[in-house]
Amino acid sequence: MIPAKFDYTRPSSLAEAIQALSGGGDDAKVIAGGQSLLPLLRLRLAYPELLVDIGGLAELRGVRDTGDALEIGALTTHYSVTRNPLILEHCGLLAAAAGTVADPAVRHRGTIGGSLSHADPAGDLPAVVTALDATLTVSGPDGERSIAAADFFVDYLTTSMRPGEILTAVRVPKLGADWGYRYEKFNVTAQDWAIVGVAALARRANGHVAEARIGLTNMGTVPIRARAAEQAATGAEATRAALTTAAGNADAEASPADDLRAAADYRRHLARVLTGRALMGAAGVG
């Protein structure tokens, strides 16, 4: 289908982009890689009167080491995330999950900021940054502010960004060498959205899991932290039996939907199974 008519501007700076977006009101949308927005435009599920193209803003690309964290520019592509040496060294979970996004064409065009701003609970990266306790930086007419990932996603396709604000960076705490990780995803085809995905982190010490973090994809209208499973895994022996038992709590905080792709009960089952696999992978259990 052909999108509805809209105006288009390509600002040369972040300040110009914020000004253009603010001037466009509720009918203005930001576009970068376009992998989330363009399908909505073609299906006429979105009717913006103005598109503000920030794809040319080099200041929003790249990865910077800030000491205790990595600051990832919002326009950094999924492909770049999978290859960046800083991310591979200090935050491998993010690289692993980015490598499962859609297909190579999408990964070369789609951006981490676009994926997070779109806030689709079936997307891979929202659950990952939630599990990582990441902080998202947004800039708008009132300046810059930081939002914890847990507070950024508020409903289906809805974030806590205010009108006129643009996501500019993602700040991810560095993981030490004692942290393991695994992203498990179940989908029908390789390029499809996850029916359920699990992002797991585990810090192992003395044969036990000293700390665990678990984020769930597509188990509610926002990414879910599986707190009950985290608590059950923390302090448990790093064994298949113990971590499988802990994973039985994975869906305790979830509220999955019934849809054409899967029933809610099936999603709950998948969450428990995939969490067990992800925890064992993160804890180095064979």
PDB file of C-alpha atoms in Angstrom:
ATOM      1  CA  MET A   1       0.000   0.000   0.000  1.00  0.00           C
ATOM      2  CA  ILE A   2       0.943   3.654  -0.371  1.00  0.00           C
ATOM      3  CA  PRO A   3       1.374   5.791   2.772  1.00  0.00           C
ATOM      4  CA  ALA A   4      -0.821   8.812   3.361  1.00  0.00           C
ATOM      5  CA  LYS A   5       0.660  12.175   2.407  1.00  0.00           C
ATOM      6  CA  PHE A   6       3.129  13.731   4.861  1.00  0.00           C
ATOM      7  CA  ASP A   7       5.717  16.491   5.049  1.00  0.00           C
ATOM      8  CA  TYR A   8       9.383  15.594   5.476  1.00  0.00           C
ATOM      9  CA  THR A   9      12.397  17.306   7.000  1.00  0.00           C
ATOM     10  CA  ARG A  10      15.977  16.130   7.517  1.00  0.00           C
ATOM     11  CA  PRO A  11      17.604  18.307  10.198  1.00  0.00           C
ATOM     12  CA  SER A  12      21.372  18.685  10.402  1.00  0.00           C
ATOM     13  CA  SER A  13      21.616  18.759  14.217  1.00  0.00           C
ATOM     14  CA  LEU A  14      19.847  17.352  17.254  1.00  0.00           C
ATOM     15  CA  ALA A  15      18.695  20.843  18.221  1.00  0.00           C
ATOM     16  CA  GLU A  16      17.065  21.311  14.805  1.00  0.00           C
ATOM     17  CA  ALA A  17      15.424  17.898  15.089  1.00  0.00           C
ATOM     18  CA  ILE A  18      13.920  18.720  18.481  1.00  0.00           C
ATOM     19  CA  GLN A  19      12.663  22.053  17.186  1.00  0.00           C
ATOM     20  CA  ALA A  20      11.072  20.419  14.137  1.00  0.00           C
ATOM     21  CA  LEU A  21       9.486  17.637  16.182  1.00  0.00           C
ATOM     22  CA  SER A  22       8.113  20.069  18.756  1.00  0.00           C
ATOM     23  CA  GLY A  23       6.695  22.296  16.032  1.00  0.00           C
ATOM     24  CA  GLY A  24       4.928  19.344  14.430  1.00  0.00           C
ATOM     25  CA  GLY A  25       2.902  18.580  17.555  1.00  0.00           C
ATOM     26  CA  ASP A  26       1.250  15.186  18.055  1.00  0.00           C
ATOM     27  CA  ASP A  27       1.190  14.561  14.305  1.00  0.00           C
ATOM     28  CA  ALA A  28       4.999  14.512  13.922  1.00  0.00           C
ATOM     29  CA  LYS A  29       7.080  11.318  14.007  1.00  0.00           C
ATOM     30  CA  VAL A  30      10.798  10.619  14.188  1.00  0.00           C
ATOM     31  CA  ILE A  31      12.295   8.286  11.600  1.00  0.00           C
ATOM     32  CA  ALA A  32      15.829   6.872  11.491  1.00  0.00           C
ATOM     33  CA  GLY A  33      16.340   3.415   9.969  1.00  0.00           C
ATOM     34  CA  GLY A  34      12.605   3.194   9.318  1.00  0.00           C
ATOM     35  CA  GLN A  35      12.333  -0.547   9.925  1.00  0.00           C
ATOM     36  CA  SER A  36       9.505  -0.129  12.463  1.00  0.00           C
ATOM     37  CA  LEU A  37       7.738   2.978  11.176  1.00  0.00           C
ATOM     38  CA  LEU A  38       7.713   2.347   7.416  1.00  0.00           C
ATOM     39  CA  PRO A  39       5.539  -0.791   7.616  1.00  0.00           C
ATOM     40  CA  LEU A  40       3.022   1.148   9.715  1.00  0.00           C
ATOM     41  CA  LEU A  41       2.982   3.940   7.142  1.00  0.00           C
ATOM     42  CA  ARG A  42       2.489   1.543   4.249  1.00  0.00           C
ATOM     43  CA  LEU A  43      -0.411  -0.172   6.025  1.00  0.00           C
ATOM     44  CA  ARG A  44      -1.829   3.235   6.990  1.00  0.00           C
ATOM     45  CA  LEU A  45      -1.740   2.307  10.664  1.00  0.00           C
ATOM     46  CA  ALA A  46       0.115   5.580  11.281  1.00  0.00           C
ATOM     47  CA  TYR A  47      -0.811   8.963   9.780  1.00  0.00           C
ATOM     48  CA  PRO A  48       1.929  11.475  10.671  1.00  0.00           C
ATOM     49  CA  GLU A  49       1.698  14.864   9.017  1.00  0.00           C
ATOM     50  CA  LEU A  50       5.454  15.360   9.451  1.00  0.00           C
ATOM     51  CA  LEU A  51       8.410  12.964   9.428  1.00  0.00           C
ATOM     52  CA  VAL A  52      11.577  14.218  11.115  1.00  0.00           C
ATOM     53  CA  ASP A  53      14.463  12.198   9.662  1.00  0.00           C
ATOM     54  CA  ILE A  54      17.339  12.016  12.156  1.00  0.00           C
ATOM     55  CA  GLY A  55      19.247   9.404  10.161  1.00  0.00           C
ATOM     56  CA  GLY A  56      21.978  11.871   9.217  1.00  0.00           C
ATOM     57  CA  LEU A  57      22.922  12.880  12.773  1.00  0.00           C
ATOM     58  CA  ALA A  58      26.386  11.379  13.229  1.00  0.00           C
ATOM     59  CA  GLU A  59      26.450  12.588  16.844  1.00  0.00           C
ATOM     60  CA  LEU A  60      23.900   9.880  17.702  1.00  0.00           C
ATOM     61  CA  ARG A  61      26.019   7.003  16.380  1.00  0.00           C
ATOM     62  CA  GLY A  62      28.732   4.892  17.947  1.00  0.00           C
ATOM     63  CA  VAL A  63      29.720   3.435  21.315  1.00  0.00           C
ATOM     64  CA  ARG A  64      31.628   5.301  24.031  1.00  0.00           C
ATOM     65  CA  ASP A  65      33.339   3.887  27.128  1.00  0.00           C
ATOM     66  CA  THR A  66      32.390   6.061  30.126  1.00  0.00           C
ATOM     67  CA  GLY A  67      34.290   4.049  32.731  1.00  0.00           C
ATOM     68  CA  ASP A  68      31.655   1.981  34.505  1.00  0.00           C
ATOM     69  CA  ALA A  69      29.243   1.869  31.562  1.00  0.00           C
ATOM     70  CA  LEU A  70      28.936   1.967  27.787  1.00  0.00           C
ATOM     71  CA  GLU A  71      27.018   4.777  26.126  1.00  0.00           C
ATOM     72  CA  ILE A  72      25.495   3.601  22.853  1.00  0.00           C
ATOM     73  CA  GLY A  73      24.213   6.205  20.417  1.00  0.00           C
ATOM     74  CA  ALA A  74      20.575   5.745  19.463  1.00  0.00           C
ATOM     75  CA  LEU A  75      21.399   5.575  15.741  1.00  0.00           C
ATOM     76  CA  THR A  76      23.824   2.682  16.175  1.00  0.00           C
ATOM     77  CA  THR A  77      22.529  -0.122  13.957  1.00  0.00           C
ATOM     78  CA  HIS A  78      21.790  -3.642  15.173  1.00  0.00           C
ATOM     79  CA  TYR A  79      24.592  -4.888  12.934  1.00  0.00           C
ATOM     80  CA  SER A  80      27.072  -2.496  14.549  1.00  0.00           C
ATOM     81  CA  VAL A  81      25.929  -3.614  18.012  1.00  0.00           C
ATOM     82  CA  THR A  82      26.711  -7.231  17.103  1.00  0.00           C
ATOM     83  CA  ARG A  83      30.247  -6.325  15.969  1.00  0.00           C
ATOM     84  CA  ASN A  84      31.361  -3.547  18.318  1.00  0.00           C
ATOM     85  CA  PRO A  85      34.373  -4.718  20.380  1.00  0.00           C
ATOM     86  CA  LEU A  86      33.359  -2.724  23.484  1.00  0.00           C
ATOM     87  CA  ILE A  87      29.896  -4.275  23.513  1.00  0.00           C
ATOM     88  CA  LEU A  88      31.280  -7.752  22.865  1.00  0.00           C
ATOM     89  CA  GLU A  89      33.720  -7.354  25.774  1.00  0.00           C
ATOM     90  CA  HIS A  90      31.503  -5.678  28.354  1.00  0.00           C
ATOM     91  CA  CYS A  91      27.899  -6.439  27.376  1.00  0.00           C
ATOM     92  CA  GLY A  92      27.755  -9.547  25.242  1.00  0.00           C
ATOM     93  CA  LEU A  93      24.067 -10.139  25.959  1.00  0.00           C
ATOM     94  CA  LEU A  94      23.132  -7.059  23.960  1.00  0.00           C
ATOM     95  CA  ALA A  95      25.234  -8.173  20.992  1.00  0.00           C
ATOM     96  CA  ALA A  96      23.790 -11.696  21.124  1.00  0.00           C
ATOM     97  CA  ALA A  97      20.191 -10.443  21.172  1.00  0.00           C
ATOM     98  CA  ALA A  98      20.796  -7.872  18.422  1.00  0.00           C
ATOM     99  CA  GLY A  99      22.038 -10.696  16.220  1.00  0.00           C
ATOM    100  CA  THR A 100      18.604 -12.344  16.387  1.00  0.00           C
ATOM    101  CA  VAL A 101      16.656  -9.275  15.235  1.00  0.00           C
ATOM    102  CA  ALA A 102      14.763  -9.965  11.996  1.00  0.00           C
ATOM    103  CA  ASP A 103      17.151 -10.536   9.065  1.00  0.00           C
ATOM    104  CA  PRO A 104      20.481  -9.073   7.866  1.00  0.00           C
ATOM    105  CA  ALA A 105      18.814  -6.352   5.789  1.00  0.00           C
ATOM    106  CA  VAL A 106      16.861  -5.092   8.797  1.00  0.00           C
ATOM    107  CA  ARG A 107      19.888  -5.351  11.091  1.00  0.00           C
ATOM    108  CA  HIS A 108      21.936  -3.170   8.724  1.00  0.00           C
ATOM    109  CA  ARG A 109      19.257  -0.437   8.650  1.00  0.00           C
ATOM    110  CA  GLY A 110      17.429  -0.731  11.964  1.00  0.00           C
ATOM    111  CA  THR A 111      18.780   1.125  14.995  1.00  0.00           C
ATOM    112  CA  ILE A 112      18.829   0.369  18.697  1.00  0.00           C
ATOM    113  CA  GLY A 113      17.086   3.671  19.420  1.00  0.00           C
ATOM    114  CA  GLY A 114      14.361   3.005  16.886  1.00  0.00           C
ATOM    115  CA  SER A 115      13.687  -0.446  18.309  1.00  0.00           C
ATOM    116  CA  LEU A 116      13.426   0.841  21.880  1.00  0.00           C
ATOM    117  CA  SER A 117      11.355   3.895  20.958  1.00  0.00           C
ATOM    118  CA  HIS A 118       8.901   1.688  19.043  1.00  0.00           C
ATOM    119  CA  ALA A 119       8.336  -0.196  22.325  1.00  0.00           C
ATOM    120  CA  ASP A 120       6.919  -3.349  20.795  1.00  0.00           C
ATOM    121  CA  PRO A 121       6.863  -5.983  23.578  1.00  0.00           C
ATOM    122  CA  ALA A 122       7.603  -8.627  20.929  1.00  0.00           C
ATOM    123  CA  GLY A 123      10.849  -6.824  20.035  1.00  0.00           C
ATOM    124  CA  ASP A 124      14.048  -8.398  21.319  1.00  0.00           C
ATOM    125  CA  LEU A 125      15.906  -5.404  22.732  1.00  0.00           C
ATOM    126  CA  PRO A 126      13.381  -3.911  25.202  1.00  0.00           C
ATOM    127  CA  ALA A 127      13.568  -6.994  27.465  1.00  0.00           C
ATOM    128  CA  VAL A 128      17.348  -7.052  27.131  1.00  0.00           C
ATOM    129  CA  VAL A 129      17.916  -3.459  28.261  1.00  0.00           C
ATOM    130  CA  THR A 130      15.428  -4.030  31.084  1.00  0.00           C
ATOM    131  CA  ALA A 131      17.395  -7.049  32.300  1.00  0.00           C
ATOM    132  CA  LEU A 132      20.625  -5.044  31.989  1.00  0.00           C
ATOM    133  CA  ASP A 133      19.257  -2.190  34.162  1.00  0.00           C
ATOM    134  CA  ALA A 134      20.087   0.198  31.342  1.00  0.00           C
ATOM    135  CA  THR A 135      19.358   3.916  31.407  1.00  0.00           C
ATOM    136  CA  LEU A 136      17.925   5.695  28.362  1.00  0.00           C
ATOM    137  CA  THR A 137      18.838   9.296  27.613  1.00  0.00           C
ATOM    138  CA  VAL A 138      16.242  11.488  25.912  1.00  0.00           C
ATOM    139  CA  SER A 139      16.507  15.084  24.746  1.00  0.00           C
ATOM    140  CA  GLY A 140      13.650  17.513  24.197  1.00  0.00           C
ATOM    141  CA  PRO A 141      12.522  21.134  24.455  1.00  0.00           C
ATOM    142  CA  ASP A 142      13.186  21.109  28.220  1.00  0.00           C
ATOM    143  CA  GLY A 143      16.660  19.637  27.919  1.00  0.00           C
ATOM    144  CA  GLU A 144      18.103  16.212  28.568  1.00  0.00           C
ATOM    145  CA  ARG A 145      16.925  13.627  31.076  1.00  0.00           C
ATOM    146  CA  SER A 146      17.631  10.003  31.944  1.00  0.00           C
ATOM    147  CA  ILE A 147      14.985   7.282  32.275  1.00  0.00           C
ATOM    148  CA  ALA A 148      15.573   3.842  33.767  1.00  0.00           C
ATOM    149  CA  ALA A 149      14.652   1.084  31.317  1.00  0.00           C
ATOM    150  CA  ALA A 150      12.137  -0.230  33.851  1.00  0.00           C
ATOM    151  CA  ASP A 151      10.284   3.104  33.657  1.00  0.00           C
ATOM    152  CA  PHE A 152      10.697   3.742  29.928  1.00  0.00           C
ATOM    153  CA  PHE A 153       8.138   1.233  28.653  1.00  0.00           C
ATOM    154  CA  VAL A 154       4.669   2.057  29.971  1.00  0.00           C
ATOM    155  CA  ASP A 155       2.236   0.221  27.641  1.00  0.00           C
ATOM    156  CA  TYR A 156       1.955  -1.418  24.240  1.00  0.00           C
ATOM    157  CA  LEU A 157       3.902   0.743  21.735  1.00  0.00           C
ATOM    158  CA  THR A 158       4.033   3.479  24.379  1.00  0.00           C
ATOM    159  CA  THR A 159       6.999   4.969  26.231  1.00  0.00           C
ATOM    160  CA  SER A 160       7.410   7.602  28.927  1.00  0.00           C
ATOM    161  CA  MET A 161       8.986  10.069  26.480  1.00  0.00           C
ATOM    162  CA  ARG A 162       7.232  13.433  26.454  1.00  0.00           C
ATOM    163  CA  PRO A 163       6.083  15.267  23.315  1.00  0.00           C
ATOM    164  CA  GLY A 164       9.059  16.630  21.406  1.00  0.00           C
ATOM    165  CA  GLU A 165      11.588  14.286  23.009  1.00  0.00           C
ATOM    166  CA  ILE A 166      14.003  12.066  21.085  1.00  0.00           C
ATOM    167  CA  LEU A 167      15.879   9.046  22.400  1.00  0.00           C
ATOM    168  CA  THR A 168      19.560   9.872  21.953  1.00  0.00           C
ATOM    169  CA  ALA A 169      21.559   7.207  23.814  1.00  0.00           C
ATOM    170  CA  VAL A 170      21.408   4.016  25.833  1.00  0.00           C
ATOM    171  CA  ARG A 171      23.693   3.718  28.849  1.00  0.00           C
ATOM    172  CA  VAL A 172      24.468   0.097  29.763  1.00  0.00           C
ATOM    173  CA  PRO A 173      26.448  -0.829  32.899  1.00  0.00           C
ATOM    174  CA  LYS A 174      29.507  -2.943  32.169  1.00  0.00           C
ATOM    175  CA  LEU A 175      29.338  -6.587  33.165  1.00  0.00           C
ATOM    176  CA  GLY A 176      32.331  -8.143  34.896  1.00  0.00           C
ATOM    177  CA  ALA A 177      34.071 -11.275  33.737  1.00  0.00           C
ATOM    178  CA  ASP A 178      32.130 -13.329  36.300  1.00  0.00           C
ATOM    179  CA  TRP A 179      28.818 -12.652  34.539  1.00  0.00           C
ATOM    180  CA  GLY A 180      27.427 -15.072  31.973  1.00  0.00           C
ATOM    181  CA  TYR A 181      24.536 -14.430  29.610  1.00  0.00           C
ATOM    182  CA  ARG A 182      22.155 -16.079  27.167  1.00  0.00           C
ATOM    183  CA  TYR A 183      19.278 -14.906  24.970  1.00  0.00           C
ATOM    184  CA  GLU A 184      16.761 -17.630  24.127  1.00  0.00           C
ATOM    185  CA  LYS A 185      14.045 -16.952  21.576  1.00  0.00           C
ATOM    186  CA  PHE A 186      11.241 -19.059  20.161  1.00  0.00           C
ATOM    187  CA  ASN A 187       9.788 -17.992  16.830  1.00  0.00           C
ATOM    188  CA  VAL A 188       8.160 -19.753  13.913  1.00  0.00           C
ATOM    189  CA  THR A 189      10.606 -18.518  11.268  1.00  0.00           C
ATOM    190  CA  ALA A 190      14.092 -17.074  11.599  1.00  0.00           C
ATOM    191  CA  GLN A 191      12.954 -13.558  10.656  1.00  0.00           C
ATOM    192  CA  ASP A 192       9.769 -13.571  12.734  1.00  0.00           C
ATOM    193  CA  TRP A 193       8.924 -11.762  15.965  1.00  0.00           C
ATOM    194  CA  ALA A 194       9.533 -13.785  19.114  1.00  0.00           C
ATOM    195  CA  ILE A 195       6.524 -15.664  20.430  1.00  0.00           C
ATOM    196  CA  VAL A 196       8.521 -15.601  23.671  1.00  0.00           C
ATOM    197  CA  GLY A 197      12.085 -14.509  24.346  1.00  0.00           C
ATOM    198  CA  VAL A 198      14.235 -14.647  27.493  1.00  0.00           C
ATOM    199  CA  ALA A 199      17.273 -12.535  28.306  1.00  0.00           C
ATOM    200  CA  ALA A 200      19.187 -14.041  31.235  1.00  0.00           C
ATOM    201  CA  LEU A 201      22.257 -12.927  33.145  1.00  0.00           C
ATOM    202  CA  ALA A 202      23.919 -14.931  35.901  1.00  0.00           C
ATOM    203  CA  ARG A 203      26.901 -14.198  38.130  1.00  0.00           C
ATOM    204  CA  ARG A 204      28.415 -17.432  39.332  1.00  0.00           C
ATOM    205  CA  ALA A 205      30.499 -17.917  42.487  1.00  0.00           C
ATOM    206  CA  ASN A 206      31.575 -21.068  44.373  1.00  0.00           C
ATOM    207  CA  GLY A 207      29.347 -23.335  42.323  1.00  0.00           C
ATOM    208  CA  HIS A 208      26.249 -21.226  42.974  1.00  0.00           C
ATOM    209  CA  VAL A 209      24.394 -18.416  41.214  1.00  0.00           C
ATOM    210  CA  ALA A 210      25.282 -15.333  43.239  1.00  0.00           C
ATOM    211  CA  GLU A 211      22.944 -13.046  41.270  1.00  0.00           C
ATOM    212  CA  ALA A 212      20.496 -13.433  38.386  1.00  0.00           C
ATOM    213  CA  ARG A 213      18.585 -11.074  36.120  1.00  0.00           C
ATOM    214  CA  ILE A 214      15.881 -12.161  33.694  1.00  0.00           C
ATOM    215  CA  GLY A 215      13.924 -10.152  31.117  1.00  0.00           C
ATOM    216  CA  LEU A 216      10.969 -11.582  29.190  1.00  0.00           C
ATOM    217  CA  THR A 217       9.969 -10.699  25.638  1.00  0.00           C
ATOM    218  CA  ASN A 218       6.298 -10.778  24.560  1.00  0.00           C
ATOM    219  CA  MET A 219       4.898 -11.815  27.936  1.00  0.00           C
ATOM    220  CA  GLY A 220       2.831  -8.658  28.472  1.00  0.00           C
ATOM    221  CA  THR A 221       2.263  -5.196  27.056  1.00  0.00           C
ATOM    222  CA  VAL A 222       5.759  -4.192  28.221  1.00  0.00           C
ATOM    223  CA  PRO A 223       8.977  -6.144  28.783  1.00  0.00           C
ATOM    224  CA  ILE A 224       8.812  -8.085  32.052  1.00  0.00           C
ATOM    225  CA  ARG A 225      11.451  -8.610  34.743  1.00  0.00           C
ATOM    226  CA  ALA A 226      10.929 -12.122  36.075  1.00  0.00           C
ATOM    227  CA  ARG A 227      11.656 -11.145  39.675  1.00  0.00           C
ATOM    228  CA  ALA A 228      10.337 -14.354  41.251  1.00  0.00           C
ATOM    229  CA  ALA A 229      12.596 -16.462  39.038  1.00  0.00           C
ATOM    230  CA  GLU A 230      15.523 -14.156  39.748  1.00  0.00           C
ATOM    231  CA  GLN A 231      15.034 -14.569  43.488  1.00  0.00           C
ATOM    232  CA  ALA A 232      14.673 -18.332  43.168  1.00  0.00           C
ATOM    233  CA  ALA A 233      17.859 -18.590  41.100  1.00  0.00           C
ATOM    234  CA  THR A 234      19.930 -16.333  43.364  1.00  0.00           C
ATOM    235  CA  GLY A 235      21.791 -18.518  45.826  1.00  0.00           C
ATOM    236  CA  ALA A 236      20.799 -21.733  44.063  1.00  0.00           C
ATOM    237  CA  GLU A 237      23.349 -24.328  43.059  1.00  0.00           C
ATOM    238  CA  ALA A 238      24.477 -23.960  39.474  1.00  0.00           C
ATOM    239  CA  THR A 239      22.920 -27.247  38.433  1.00  0.00           C
ATOM    240  CA  ARG A 240      20.338 -28.220  35.846  1.00  0.00           C
ATOM    241  CA  ALA A 241      17.838 -29.334  38.487  1.00  0.00           C
ATOM    242  CA  ALA A 242      18.111 -26.207  40.638  1.00  0.00           C
ATOM    243  CA  LEU A 243      17.882 -23.770  37.738  1.00  0.00           C
ATOM    244  CA  THR A 244      14.982 -25.642  36.143  1.00  0.00           C
ATOM    245  CA  THR A 245      13.145 -25.324  39.461  1.00  0.00           C
ATOM    246  CA  ALA A 246      13.909 -21.587  39.602  1.00  0.00           C
ATOM    247  CA  ALA A 247      12.686 -21.167  36.024  1.00  0.00           C
ATOM    248  CA  GLY A 248       9.311 -22.550  37.063  1.00  0.00           C
ATOM    249  CA  ASN A 249       8.632 -19.082  38.490  1.00  0.00           C
ATOM    250  CA  ALA A 250       9.389 -17.271  35.230  1.00  0.00           C
ATOM    251  CA  ASP A 251       5.783 -16.371  34.394  1.00  0.00           C
ATOM    252  CA  ALA A 252       4.760 -15.274  37.900  1.00  0.00           C
ATOM    253  CA  GLU A 253       4.695 -11.548  37.015  1.00  0.00           C
ATOM    254  CA  ALA A 254       3.675 -11.994  33.373  1.00  0.00           C
ATOM    255  CA  SER A 255       0.330 -11.318  31.727  1.00  0.00           C
ATOM    256  CA  PRO A 256       0.644 -12.824  28.230  1.00  0.00           C
ATOM    257  CA  ALA A 257      -2.090 -12.419  25.650  1.00  0.00           C
ATOM    258  CA  ASP A 258      -3.992 -14.907  23.543  1.00  0.00           C
ATOM    259  CA  ASP A 259      -3.580 -14.124  19.845  1.00  0.00           C
ATOM    260  CA  LEU A 260      -3.425 -15.828  16.462  1.00  0.00           C
ATOM    261  CA  ARG A 261       0.173 -16.905  17.035  1.00  0.00           C
ATOM    262  CA  ALA A 262      -0.051 -18.457  20.513  1.00  0.00           C
ATOM    263  CA  ALA A 263      -2.357 -18.973  23.476  1.00  0.00           C
ATOM    264  CA  ALA A 264      -1.454 -17.360  26.790  1.00  0.00           C
ATOM    265  CA  ASP A 265      -0.967 -20.740  28.489  1.00  0.00           C
ATOM    266  CA  TYR A 266       1.421 -21.807  25.745  1.00  0.00           C
ATOM    267  CA  ARG A 267       3.424 -18.595  26.203  1.00  0.00           C
ATOM    268  CA  ARG A 268       3.641 -19.282  29.943  1.00  0.00           C
ATOM    269  CA  HIS A 269       4.967 -22.766  29.214  1.00  0.00           C
ATOM    270  CA  LEU A 270       7.521 -21.385  26.757  1.00  0.00           C
ATOM    271  CA  ALA A 271       8.654 -18.754  29.259  1.00  0.00           C
ATOM    272  CA  ARG A 272       9.388 -21.407  31.871  1.00  0.00           C
ATOM    273  CA  VAL A 273      11.201 -23.699  29.432  1.00  0.00           C
ATOM    274  CA  LEU A 274      13.230 -20.931  27.775  1.00  0.00           C
ATOM    275  CA  THR A 275      14.124 -19.363  31.122  1.00  0.00           C
ATOM    276  CA  GLY A 276      15.540 -22.674  32.256  1.00  0.00           C
ATOM    277  CA  ARG A 277      17.662 -22.905  29.117  1.00  0.00           C
ATOM    278  CA  ALA A 278      18.763 -19.278  29.358  1.00  0.00           C
ATOM    279  CA  LEU A 279      19.698 -19.566  33.047  1.00  0.00           C
ATOM    280  CA  MET A 280      21.720 -22.716  32.439  1.00  0.00           C
ATOM    281  CA  GLY A 281      23.502 -21.074  29.523  1.00  0.00           C
ATOM    282  CA  ALA A 282      24.244 -17.948  31.532  1.00  0.00           C
ATOM    283  CA  ALA A 283      25.484 -19.968  34.520  1.00  0.00           C
ATOM    284  CA  GLY A 284      27.623 -22.247  32.364  1.00  0.00           C
ATOM    285  CA  VAL A 285      25.661 -25.380  33.160  1.00  0.00           C
ATOM    286  CA  GLY A 286      26.011 -28.022  30.463  1.00  0.00           C
TER     287      GLY A 286
END
